[in-house]
Amino acid sequence: MGKVVVIEHLTLDGVMQAPGHPDEDRRDGFQHGGWATQRQDPVMQEVMGAHMSSTWSLLAGRTTYERFADYWPRQEPNPFTEALNRVRKYVASTTLTEPLAWQNSTLLKGDAAAAVAKLKDEVAENLVVFGSGVLVRSLLTHHLVDKMVLLIHPLTLGSGRRLFADSGPDLAAHQLTDCTTTRTGVIIAAYHPAGE
């Protein structure tokens, strides 16, 4: 049975929107894109890789998938680009249609939570989610997330899309299973669900 592993860059006030570059995600007039790049640290890749496992697939919502598919296939060869191009990609969307342009991509049709629950029963590898906030909130609501790895940056933005919205999932407890601090002050905390 597959496990859903959510890996997110967050600010101290919970914003997850557009960590990579300034124009990554301008939805809702967001003006603070690229906030995570100055705190990159080799420790981040090591810790994230350890939580992903050696066999994994990418699970993404439409917006993240489209941004990744537009960006990563055009980058210079490097281990991360090669891994993303090679890995199986599952995309939860009610608006995309097949065939999907990025190699090794499969569309999950219909209700995202039901499709992911079915997929977890069918695969053995970890299903790793980067970004995809709308999808992650749905998966949390349906108790389908097995692990969250949160990279918490020492920064507040005051606005932006948050991982845990005001109308987020029901009350739930999470158990801290691992914690690392990078030289740039980012706390990487791994959590498993601990029930209500």
PDB file of C-alpha atoms in Angstrom:
ATOM      1  CA  MET A   1       0.000   0.000   0.000  1.00  0.00           C
ATOM      2  CA  GLY A   2       1.306   3.432  -0.948  1.00  0.00           C
ATOM      3  CA  LYS A   3       1.757   6.259   1.512  1.00  0.00           C
ATOM      4  CA  VAL A   4       1.070   9.944   0.824  1.00  0.00           C
ATOM      5  CA  VAL A   5       4.040  12.103   1.862  1.00  0.00           C
ATOM      6  CA  VAL A   6       3.434  15.861   1.718  1.00  0.00           C
ATOM      7  CA  ILE A   7       6.548  18.068   1.494  1.00  0.00           C
ATOM      8  CA  GLU A   8       5.895  21.800   1.846  1.00  0.00           C
ATOM      9  CA  HIS A   9       7.885  25.001   2.248  1.00  0.00           C
ATOM     10  CA  LEU A  10       6.032  27.229   4.735  1.00  0.00           C
ATOM     11  CA  THR A  11       6.547  30.619   6.319  1.00  0.00           C
ATOM     12  CA  LEU A  12       6.036  31.032  10.059  1.00  0.00           C
ATOM     13  CA  ASP A  13       2.530  32.316   9.326  1.00  0.00           C
ATOM     14  CA  GLY A  14       1.740  29.233   7.248  1.00  0.00           C
ATOM     15  CA  VAL A  15       2.017  30.648   3.704  1.00  0.00           C
ATOM     16  CA  MET A  16       2.979  28.033   1.135  1.00  0.00           C
ATOM     17  CA  GLN A  17       2.412  30.040  -2.036  1.00  0.00           C
ATOM     18  CA  ALA A  18       5.207  30.630  -4.575  1.00  0.00           C
ATOM     19  CA  PRO A  19       8.343  29.678  -2.636  1.00  0.00           C
ATOM     20  CA  GLY A  20      10.482  29.152  -5.751  1.00  0.00           C
ATOM     21  CA  HIS A  21      10.611  32.312  -7.850  1.00  0.00           C
ATOM     22  CA  PRO A  22       8.925  35.743  -7.978  1.00  0.00           C
ATOM     23  CA  ASP A  23       6.473  34.964 -10.787  1.00  0.00           C
ATOM     24  CA  GLU A  24       5.697  31.397  -9.756  1.00  0.00           C
ATOM     25  CA  ASP A  25       2.170  32.019  -8.526  1.00  0.00           C
ATOM     26  CA  ARG A  26       0.471  35.413  -8.772  1.00  0.00           C
ATOM     27  CA  ARG A  27      -3.002  34.129  -7.845  1.00  0.00           C
ATOM     28  CA  ASP A  28      -5.010  36.502  -5.651  1.00  0.00           C
ATOM     29  CA  GLY A  29      -2.480  39.269  -6.376  1.00  0.00           C
ATOM     30  CA  PHE A  30       0.332  37.534  -4.456  1.00  0.00           C
ATOM     31  CA  GLN A  31       3.455  39.727  -4.597  1.00  0.00           C
ATOM     32  CA  HIS A  32       5.976  37.847  -2.402  1.00  0.00           C
ATOM     33  CA  GLY A  33       7.057  35.001  -4.683  1.00  0.00           C
ATOM     34  CA  GLY A  34      10.522  33.498  -4.370  1.00  0.00           C
ATOM     35  CA  TRP A  35      10.686  33.763  -0.596  1.00  0.00           C
ATOM     36  CA  ALA A  36      12.354  30.369  -0.017  1.00  0.00           C
ATOM     37  CA  THR A  37      15.275  30.615  -2.427  1.00  0.00           C
ATOM     38  CA  GLN A  38      17.620  32.614  -0.195  1.00  0.00           C
ATOM     39  CA  ARG A  39      17.438  29.965   2.542  1.00  0.00           C
ATOM     40  CA  GLN A  40      18.334  26.951   0.394  1.00  0.00           C
ATOM     41  CA  ASP A  41      20.715  24.581   2.118  1.00  0.00           C
ATOM     42  CA  PRO A  42      22.116  21.166   1.054  1.00  0.00           C
ATOM     43  CA  VAL A  43      20.614  19.706   4.231  1.00  0.00           C
ATOM     44  CA  MET A  44      17.127  20.304   2.765  1.00  0.00           C
ATOM     45  CA  GLN A  45      17.680  17.939  -0.168  1.00  0.00           C
ATOM     46  CA  GLU A  46      19.207  15.279   2.080  1.00  0.00           C
ATOM     47  CA  VAL A  47      16.329  15.353   4.555  1.00  0.00           C
ATOM     48  CA  MET A  48      13.610  15.536   1.889  1.00  0.00           C
ATOM     49  CA  GLY A  49      15.197  12.638  -0.006  1.00  0.00           C
ATOM     50  CA  ALA A  50      15.263  10.512   3.130  1.00  0.00           C
ATOM     51  CA  HIS A  51      11.534  11.070   3.674  1.00  0.00           C
ATOM     52  CA  MET A  52      10.605  10.389   0.043  1.00  0.00           C
ATOM     53  CA  SER A  53      12.112   6.838  -0.037  1.00  0.00           C
ATOM     54  CA  SER A  54      14.041   5.267  -2.881  1.00  0.00           C
ATOM     55  CA  THR A  55      10.901   4.431  -4.863  1.00  0.00           C
ATOM     56  CA  TRP A  56       8.315   7.162  -5.191  1.00  0.00           C
ATOM     57  CA  SER A  57       5.864   8.782  -7.552  1.00  0.00           C
ATOM     58  CA  LEU A  58       4.812  12.420  -7.784  1.00  0.00           C
ATOM     59  CA  LEU A  59       1.233  13.274  -6.838  1.00  0.00           C
ATOM     60  CA  ALA A  60       0.132  16.770  -7.843  1.00  0.00           C
ATOM     61  CA  GLY A  61      -2.853  18.999  -8.286  1.00  0.00           C
ATOM     62  CA  ARG A  62      -3.444  20.734 -11.600  1.00  0.00           C
ATOM     63  CA  THR A  63      -1.769  24.069 -10.837  1.00  0.00           C
ATOM     64  CA  THR A  64       1.440  22.559  -9.462  1.00  0.00           C
ATOM     65  CA  TYR A  65       1.568  19.980 -12.242  1.00  0.00           C
ATOM     66  CA  GLU A  66       1.223  22.635 -14.959  1.00  0.00           C
ATOM     67  CA  ARG A  67       3.942  24.785 -13.399  1.00  0.00           C
ATOM     68  CA  PHE A  68       6.293  21.813 -12.945  1.00  0.00           C
ATOM     69  CA  ALA A  69       5.605  20.523 -16.477  1.00  0.00           C
ATOM     70  CA  ASP A  70       6.334  23.966 -17.916  1.00  0.00           C
ATOM     71  CA  TYR A  71       9.568  24.397 -15.944  1.00  0.00           C
ATOM     72  CA  TRP A  72      11.429  21.165 -15.162  1.00  0.00           C
ATOM     73  CA  PRO A  73      11.678  19.502 -18.595  1.00  0.00           C
ATOM     74  CA  ARG A  74      13.476  22.604 -19.903  1.00  0.00           C
ATOM     75  CA  GLN A  75      16.160  22.782 -17.193  1.00  0.00           C
ATOM     76  CA  GLU A  76      19.796  21.819 -17.598  1.00  0.00           C
ATOM     77  CA  PRO A  77      20.495  18.207 -16.600  1.00  0.00           C
ATOM     78  CA  ASN A  78      20.842  17.770 -12.837  1.00  0.00           C
ATOM     79  CA  PRO A  79      19.761  15.027 -10.412  1.00  0.00           C
ATOM     80  CA  PHE A  80      16.489  16.723  -9.408  1.00  0.00           C
ATOM     81  CA  THR A  81      15.429  17.477 -12.984  1.00  0.00           C
ATOM     82  CA  GLU A  82      16.264  13.952 -14.091  1.00  0.00           C
ATOM     83  CA  ALA A  83      14.338  12.450 -11.163  1.00  0.00           C
ATOM     84  CA  LEU A  84      11.231  14.559 -11.874  1.00  0.00           C
ATOM     85  CA  ASN A  85      11.280  13.767 -15.584  1.00  0.00           C
ATOM     86  CA  ARG A  86      11.743  10.028 -14.981  1.00  0.00           C
ATOM     87  CA  VAL A  87       9.302   9.490 -12.086  1.00  0.00           C
ATOM     88  CA  ARG A  88       5.648   8.456 -12.562  1.00  0.00           C
ATOM     89  CA  LYS A  89       3.402  11.489 -12.109  1.00  0.00           C
ATOM     90  CA  TYR A  90      -0.231  11.270 -10.979  1.00  0.00           C
ATOM     91  CA  VAL A  91      -2.304  14.413 -11.509  1.00  0.00           C
ATOM     92  CA  ALA A  92      -5.599  15.105  -9.738  1.00  0.00           C
ATOM     93  CA  SER A  93      -7.689  17.368 -11.952  1.00  0.00           C
ATOM     94  CA  THR A  94     -11.242  17.734 -13.192  1.00  0.00           C
ATOM     95  CA  THR A  95     -10.252  20.120 -15.990  1.00  0.00           C
ATOM     96  CA  LEU A  96      -7.192  18.562 -17.640  1.00  0.00           C
ATOM     97  CA  THR A  97      -7.597  15.947 -20.357  1.00  0.00           C
ATOM     98  CA  GLU A  98      -5.350  13.194 -21.601  1.00  0.00           C
ATOM     99  CA  PRO A  99      -2.851  12.823 -23.028  1.00  0.00           C
ATOM    100  CA  LEU A 100      -0.792  14.881 -20.580  1.00  0.00           C
ATOM    101  CA  ALA A 101       2.276  16.444 -22.164  1.00  0.00           C
ATOM    102  CA  TRP A 102       4.931  15.650 -19.538  1.00  0.00           C
ATOM    103  CA  GLN A 103       6.348  12.137 -19.862  1.00  0.00           C
ATOM    104  CA  ASN A 104       5.117   9.442 -17.443  1.00  0.00           C
ATOM    105  CA  SER A 105       2.015  11.446 -16.427  1.00  0.00           C
ATOM    106  CA  THR A 106      -1.326   9.861 -15.556  1.00  0.00           C
ATOM    107  CA  LEU A 107      -4.556  11.774 -14.993  1.00  0.00           C
ATOM    108  CA  LEU A 108      -6.610  10.891 -11.901  1.00  0.00           C
ATOM    109  CA  LYS A 109     -10.177  11.616 -12.930  1.00  0.00           C
ATOM    110  CA  GLY A 110     -13.179  12.489 -10.796  1.00  0.00           C
ATOM    111  CA  ASP A 111     -13.114  13.219  -7.071  1.00  0.00           C
ATOM    112  CA  ALA A 112      -9.483  13.721  -6.019  1.00  0.00           C
ATOM    113  CA  ALA A 113      -9.782  12.179  -2.554  1.00  0.00           C
ATOM    114  CA  ALA A 114     -11.522   9.047  -3.893  1.00  0.00           C
ATOM    115  CA  ALA A 115      -8.969   8.718  -6.711  1.00  0.00           C
ATOM    116  CA  VAL A 116      -6.028   9.056  -4.309  1.00  0.00           C
ATOM    117  CA  ALA A 117      -7.532   6.564  -1.842  1.00  0.00           C
ATOM    118  CA  LYS A 118      -7.866   4.057  -4.686  1.00  0.00           C
ATOM    119  CA  LEU A 119      -4.339   4.803  -5.911  1.00  0.00           C
ATOM    120  CA  LYS A 120      -2.894   4.233  -2.421  1.00  0.00           C
ATOM    121  CA  ASP A 121      -4.378   0.709  -2.520  1.00  0.00           C
ATOM    122  CA  GLU A 122      -2.893   0.014  -5.958  1.00  0.00           C
ATOM    123  CA  VAL A 123       0.724   1.179  -5.583  1.00  0.00           C
ATOM    124  CA  ALA A 124       3.551   0.225  -3.252  1.00  0.00           C
ATOM    125  CA  GLU A 125       5.669   3.378  -3.514  1.00  0.00           C
ATOM    126  CA  ASN A 126       5.329   6.666  -1.667  1.00  0.00           C
ATOM    127  CA  LEU A 127       3.157   9.285  -3.385  1.00  0.00           C
ATOM    128  CA  VAL A 128       5.075  12.520  -2.812  1.00  0.00           C
ATOM    129  CA  VAL A 129       3.275  15.864  -2.987  1.00  0.00           C
ATOM    130  CA  PHE A 130       5.040  19.228  -3.415  1.00  0.00           C
ATOM    131  CA  GLY A 131       2.863  22.343  -3.286  1.00  0.00           C
ATOM    132  CA  SER A 132      -0.637  21.435  -4.509  1.00  0.00           C
ATOM    133  CA  GLY A 133      -2.331  23.211  -1.602  1.00  0.00           C
ATOM    134  CA  VAL A 134      -5.922  22.606  -2.719  1.00  0.00           C
ATOM    135  CA  LEU A 135      -5.210  18.892  -3.158  1.00  0.00           C
ATOM    136  CA  VAL A 136      -3.353  18.622   0.165  1.00  0.00           C
ATOM    137  CA  ARG A 137      -6.192  20.274   2.091  1.00  0.00           C
ATOM    138  CA  SER A 138      -8.634  17.787   0.537  1.00  0.00           C
ATOM    139  CA  LEU A 139      -6.373  14.850   1.404  1.00  0.00           C
ATOM    140  CA  LEU A 140      -6.005  16.079   4.996  1.00  0.00           C
ATOM    141  CA  THR A 141      -9.773  16.405   5.341  1.00  0.00           C
ATOM    142  CA  HIS A 142     -10.168  12.789   4.186  1.00  0.00           C
ATOM    143  CA  HIS A 143      -7.302  11.510   6.406  1.00  0.00           C
ATOM    144  CA  LEU A 144      -5.246  10.380   3.411  1.00  0.00           C
ATOM    145  CA  VAL A 145      -1.927  12.035   4.370  1.00  0.00           C
ATOM    146  CA  ASP A 146       0.488   9.618   6.024  1.00  0.00           C
ATOM    147  CA  LYS A 147       3.353  12.033   6.621  1.00  0.00           C
ATOM    148  CA  MET A 148       3.953  15.783   6.389  1.00  0.00           C
ATOM    149  CA  VAL A 149       7.474  17.161   6.016  1.00  0.00           C
ATOM    150  CA  LEU A 150       7.269  20.889   6.654  1.00  0.00           C
ATOM    151  CA  LEU A 151      10.198  23.161   5.835  1.00  0.00           C
ATOM    152  CA  ILE A 152       9.400  26.132   8.060  1.00  0.00           C
ATOM    153  CA  HIS A 153      11.235  29.316   7.044  1.00  0.00           C
ATOM    154  CA  PRO A 154      11.962  32.098   9.573  1.00  0.00           C
ATOM    155  CA  LEU A 155       9.799  34.592   7.721  1.00  0.00           C
ATOM    156  CA  THR A 156       6.286  36.021   7.880  1.00  0.00           C
ATOM    157  CA  LEU A 157       4.522  37.364   4.792  1.00  0.00           C
ATOM    158  CA  GLY A 158       1.139  38.400   6.162  1.00  0.00           C
ATOM    159  CA  SER A 159      -0.730  37.279   3.069  1.00  0.00           C
ATOM    160  CA  GLY A 160      -0.839  34.365   0.672  1.00  0.00           C
ATOM    161  CA  ARG A 161      -2.331  30.915   0.397  1.00  0.00           C
ATOM    162  CA  ARG A 162      -1.842  28.931   3.580  1.00  0.00           C
ATOM    163  CA  LEU A 163      -1.492  25.205   4.057  1.00  0.00           C
ATOM    164  CA  PHE A 164      -4.053  25.253   6.856  1.00  0.00           C
ATOM    165  CA  ALA A 165      -6.798  27.645   5.815  1.00  0.00           C
ATOM    166  CA  ASP A 166      -9.396  28.971   8.266  1.00  0.00           C
ATOM    167  CA  SER A 167     -11.877  26.508   6.811  1.00  0.00           C
ATOM    168  CA  GLY A 168      -9.301  23.705   6.869  1.00  0.00           C
ATOM    169  CA  PRO A 169      -9.514  20.105   8.012  1.00  0.00           C
ATOM    170  CA  ASP A 170     -11.140  18.975  11.209  1.00  0.00           C
ATOM    171  CA  LEU A 171      -9.255  19.132  14.495  1.00  0.00           C
ATOM    172  CA  ALA A 172      -6.410  16.613  14.363  1.00  0.00           C
ATOM    173  CA  ALA A 173      -3.239  15.869  16.281  1.00  0.00           C
ATOM    174  CA  HIS A 174       0.126  15.257  14.667  1.00  0.00           C
ATOM    175  CA  GLN A 175       3.111  13.436  16.112  1.00  0.00           C
ATOM    176  CA  LEU A 176       6.572  14.901  15.517  1.00  0.00           C
ATOM    177  CA  THR A 177       8.806  12.083  14.280  1.00  0.00           C
ATOM    178  CA  ASP A 178      11.895  13.969  13.086  1.00  0.00           C
ATOM    179  CA  CYS A 179      13.267  17.489  13.280  1.00  0.00           C
ATOM    180  CA  THR A 180      16.332  19.117  11.699  1.00  0.00           C
ATOM    181  CA  THR A 181      17.460  22.740  11.589  1.00  0.00           C
ATOM    182  CA  THR A 182      19.477  24.023   8.636  1.00  0.00           C
ATOM    183  CA  ARG A 183      22.299  26.574   8.797  1.00  0.00           C
ATOM    184  CA  THR A 184      19.904  29.097   7.214  1.00  0.00           C
ATOM    185  CA  GLY A 185      17.406  28.760  10.069  1.00  0.00           C
ATOM    186  CA  VAL A 186      14.835  26.559   8.335  1.00  0.00           C
ATOM    187  CA  ILE A 187      13.239  23.979  10.617  1.00  0.00           C
ATOM    188  CA  ILE A 188      12.430  20.721   8.813  1.00  0.00           C
ATOM    189  CA  ALA A 189       9.795  18.930  10.866  1.00  0.00           C
ATOM    190  CA  ALA A 190       8.246  15.575   9.964  1.00  0.00           C
ATOM    191  CA  TYR A 191       4.833  14.652  11.353  1.00  0.00           C
ATOM    192  CA  HIS A 192       2.639  11.558  11.270  1.00  0.00           C
ATOM    193  CA  PRO A 193      -1.084  11.690  12.058  1.00  0.00           C
ATOM    194  CA  ALA A 194      -1.764  11.038  15.735  1.00  0.00           C
ATOM    195  CA  GLY A 195      -5.572  10.915  15.625  1.00  0.00           C
ATOM    196  CA  GLU A 196      -8.080  13.473  16.815  1.00  0.00           C
TER     197      GLU A 196
END
